[in-house]
Amino acid sequence: MKHKLLNAAAGTRSFALVFDTGDEVLAGLREFADSRNLAAAHFSAIGAFQDVILGWFDWDRRDYQRIPLREQVEVLSLLGDVTLNDNKRTVHAHVVVGTSSAQARGGHLLEAHVRPTLELFLQEDPSHLRRTFDPQAQIPLISLQ
């Protein structure tokens, strides 16, 4: 993955990240967020994956159903955020991909490998966002307190 600082002003930074073939997206984003000490950010991206594992949150099980797509897909939309959870950076992303038959598939992004590229634009937010454990959902959710 390559990256470039596009702008820095008033406590925020904007970056362009370009992932290469074979890069795993979430691992690369976490590594980048750690290296830049990001406490809050949001991002969007387009590109393509050689494979992806989508997640659908099963409310009754309080866990993600894993939905693997073992085929080349276009990334139609990838949106997400970076927050702190127990002082560790967390990447939360949702993705919509298009298959060769022009079907759209989407969900929580659990894992994805790029081919040939993923172009991601990340905006650091000046306020820190923290996740706290929600007892009803049984997962950490953003707390605005």
Short mmCIF file of C-alpha atoms in Angstrom, two decimals:
data_model
loop_
_atom_site.label_atom_id
_atom_site.label_comp_id
_atom_site.label_asym_id
_atom_site.label_seq_id
_atom_site.Cartn_x
_atom_site.Cartn_y
_atom_site.Cartn_z
CA MET A 1 0.00 0.00 0.00
CA LYS A 2 1.17 3.47 -0.87
CA HIS A 3 -0.11 6.64 0.77
CA LYS A 4 0.17 10.38 0.49
CA LEU A 5 -0.81 13.25 2.77
CA LEU A 6 -3.11 15.48 0.73
CA ASN A 7 -3.90 18.20 3.26
CA ALA A 8 -3.32 19.13 6.88
CA ALA A 9 -5.21 22.02 8.47
CA ALA A 10 -7.15 22.86 11.63
CA GLY A 11 -6.42 19.56 13.38
CA THR A 12 -7.39 17.35 10.45
CA ARG A 13 -5.47 15.49 7.81
CA SER A 14 -6.58 14.04 4.48
CA PHE A 15 -4.81 11.06 2.93
CA ALA A 16 -4.94 9.08 -0.29
CA LEU A 17 -4.15 5.38 0.14
CA VAL A 18 -3.61 3.14 -2.87
CA PHE A 19 -3.67 -0.59 -2.21
CA ASP A 20 -1.95 -3.01 -4.59
CA THR A 21 -2.77 -6.53 -5.76
CA GLY A 22 -2.74 -8.96 -2.85
CA ASP A 23 -2.99 -6.34 -0.09
CA GLU A 24 -5.48 -7.20 2.66
CA VAL A 25 -7.58 -4.07 3.19
CA LEU A 26 -8.47 -4.13 6.90
CA ALA A 27 -4.96 -5.08 8.01
CA GLY A 28 -3.51 -2.29 5.87
CA LEU A 29 -5.96 0.26 7.23
CA ARG A 30 -5.29 -0.73 10.85
CA GLU A 31 -1.55 -0.54 10.28
CA PHE A 32 -1.90 2.89 8.66
CA ALA A 33 -4.18 4.17 11.46
CA ASP A 34 -1.69 2.95 14.08
CA SER A 35 1.28 4.52 12.29
CA ARG A 36 -0.50 7.89 12.03
CA ASN A 37 -1.99 7.71 15.55
CA LEU A 38 -5.52 8.24 14.23
CA ALA A 39 -8.20 8.47 16.91
CA ALA A 40 -11.12 9.25 14.60
CA ALA A 41 -11.46 9.16 10.82
CA HIS A 42 -13.85 8.24 8.03
CA PHE A 43 -13.09 6.92 4.57
CA SER A 44 -14.48 5.89 1.21
CA ALA A 45 -12.99 3.83 -1.59
CA ILE A 46 -13.49 2.23 -4.99
CA GLY A 47 -11.50 -0.44 -6.81
CA ALA A 48 -11.60 -4.22 -7.07
CA PHE A 49 -11.05 -7.36 -4.98
CA GLN A 50 -9.88 -10.82 -5.96
CA ASP A 51 -11.88 -12.19 -3.03
CA VAL A 52 -13.91 -10.80 -0.15
CA ILE A 53 -15.63 -12.06 2.98
CA LEU A 54 -18.80 -10.12 3.74
CA GLY A 55 -20.50 -10.19 7.11
CA TRP A 56 -24.15 -10.05 8.03
CA PHE A 57 -24.80 -9.36 11.72
CA ASP A 58 -27.06 -12.03 13.16
CA TRP A 59 -28.85 -10.26 16.00
CA ASP A 60 -29.90 -13.49 17.75
CA ARG A 61 -26.34 -14.92 17.78
CA ARG A 62 -24.68 -11.50 18.29
CA ASP A 63 -22.10 -12.53 15.71
CA TYR A 64 -21.40 -12.13 12.02
CA GLN A 65 -22.47 -14.72 9.48
CA ARG A 66 -19.50 -15.00 7.11
CA ILE A 67 -20.34 -14.78 3.41
CA PRO A 68 -17.27 -15.53 1.25
CA LEU A 69 -17.14 -14.45 -2.38
CA ARG A 70 -14.23 -16.24 -4.04
CA GLU A 71 -14.31 -14.31 -7.31
CA GLN A 72 -13.11 -11.07 -8.85
CA VAL A 73 -15.51 -8.25 -7.90
CA GLU A 74 -15.69 -4.51 -8.44
CA VAL A 75 -15.82 -2.36 -5.31
CA LEU A 76 -18.83 -0.16 -5.99
CA SER A 77 -18.71 1.52 -2.59
CA LEU A 78 -16.60 1.05 0.52
CA LEU A 79 -17.40 3.28 3.49
CA GLY A 80 -16.19 3.18 7.05
CA ASP A 81 -14.61 4.73 10.08
CA VAL A 82 -11.67 4.44 12.43
CA THR A 83 -12.35 4.77 16.16
CA LEU A 84 -10.80 3.88 19.48
CA ASN A 85 -12.00 0.85 21.44
CA ASP A 86 -10.16 0.30 24.74
CA ASN A 87 -7.37 2.53 23.33
CA LYS A 88 -6.96 0.25 20.29
CA ARG A 89 -7.83 1.44 16.81
CA THR A 90 -10.85 -0.23 15.26
CA VAL A 91 -11.77 -0.16 11.58
CA HIS A 92 -15.49 -0.58 10.85
CA ALA A 93 -16.37 -0.83 7.17
CA HIS A 94 -19.29 -1.75 4.94
CA VAL A 95 -18.91 -2.60 1.27
CA VAL A 96 -21.03 -3.11 -1.83
CA VAL A 97 -19.40 -5.13 -4.60
CA GLY A 98 -20.51 -5.97 -8.12
CA THR A 99 -20.11 -9.45 -9.58
CA SER A 100 -19.46 -10.43 -13.21
CA SER A 101 -23.21 -10.90 -13.68
CA ALA A 102 -23.81 -7.32 -12.47
CA GLN A 103 -25.30 -8.46 -9.17
CA ALA A 104 -24.65 -6.27 -6.15
CA ARG A 105 -23.63 -7.97 -2.90
CA GLY A 106 -22.89 -6.13 0.30
CA GLY A 107 -22.39 -6.18 4.01
CA HIS A 108 -19.86 -5.67 6.75
CA LEU A 109 -16.30 -6.00 5.42
CA LEU A 110 -14.57 -8.84 7.27
CA GLU A 111 -11.67 -9.52 4.88
CA ALA A 112 -10.69 -8.61 1.32
CA HIS A 113 -7.69 -8.95 -0.97
CA VAL A 114 -7.16 -6.30 -3.63
CA ARG A 115 -6.75 -6.93 -7.38
CA PRO A 116 -5.60 -4.79 -9.14
CA THR A 117 -6.10 -1.64 -6.99
CA LEU A 118 -8.16 0.02 -4.30
CA GLU A 119 -8.23 3.83 -4.13
CA LEU A 120 -9.15 5.00 -0.65
CA PHE A 121 -9.55 8.56 0.63
CA LEU A 122 -9.37 9.02 4.39
CA GLN A 123 -10.28 12.12 6.37
CA GLU A 124 -9.10 12.45 9.95
CA ASP A 125 -11.71 13.93 12.26
CA PRO A 126 -10.60 16.46 14.91
CA SER A 127 -12.65 14.85 17.70
CA HIS A 128 -11.77 11.46 19.12
CA LEU A 129 -14.45 8.82 18.72
CA ARG A 130 -14.58 5.96 21.19
CA ARG A 131 -16.45 2.69 21.14
CA THR A 132 -17.94 1.25 24.31
CA PHE A 133 -19.51 -2.13 24.85
CA ASP A 134 -23.29 -2.05 24.36
CA PRO A 135 -24.90 -4.69 26.60
CA GLN A 136 -28.01 -5.02 24.44
CA ALA A 137 -26.19 -5.45 21.12
CA GLN A 138 -23.30 -7.31 22.77
CA ILE A 139 -20.79 -5.41 20.58
CA PRO A 140 -18.84 -2.13 20.95
CA LEU A 141 -20.70 0.85 19.45
CA ILE A 142 -19.65 4.48 19.03
CA SER A 143 -20.38 6.51 22.15
CA LEU A 144 -20.82 10.25 21.70
CA GLN A 145 -20.39 11.03 25.41
#
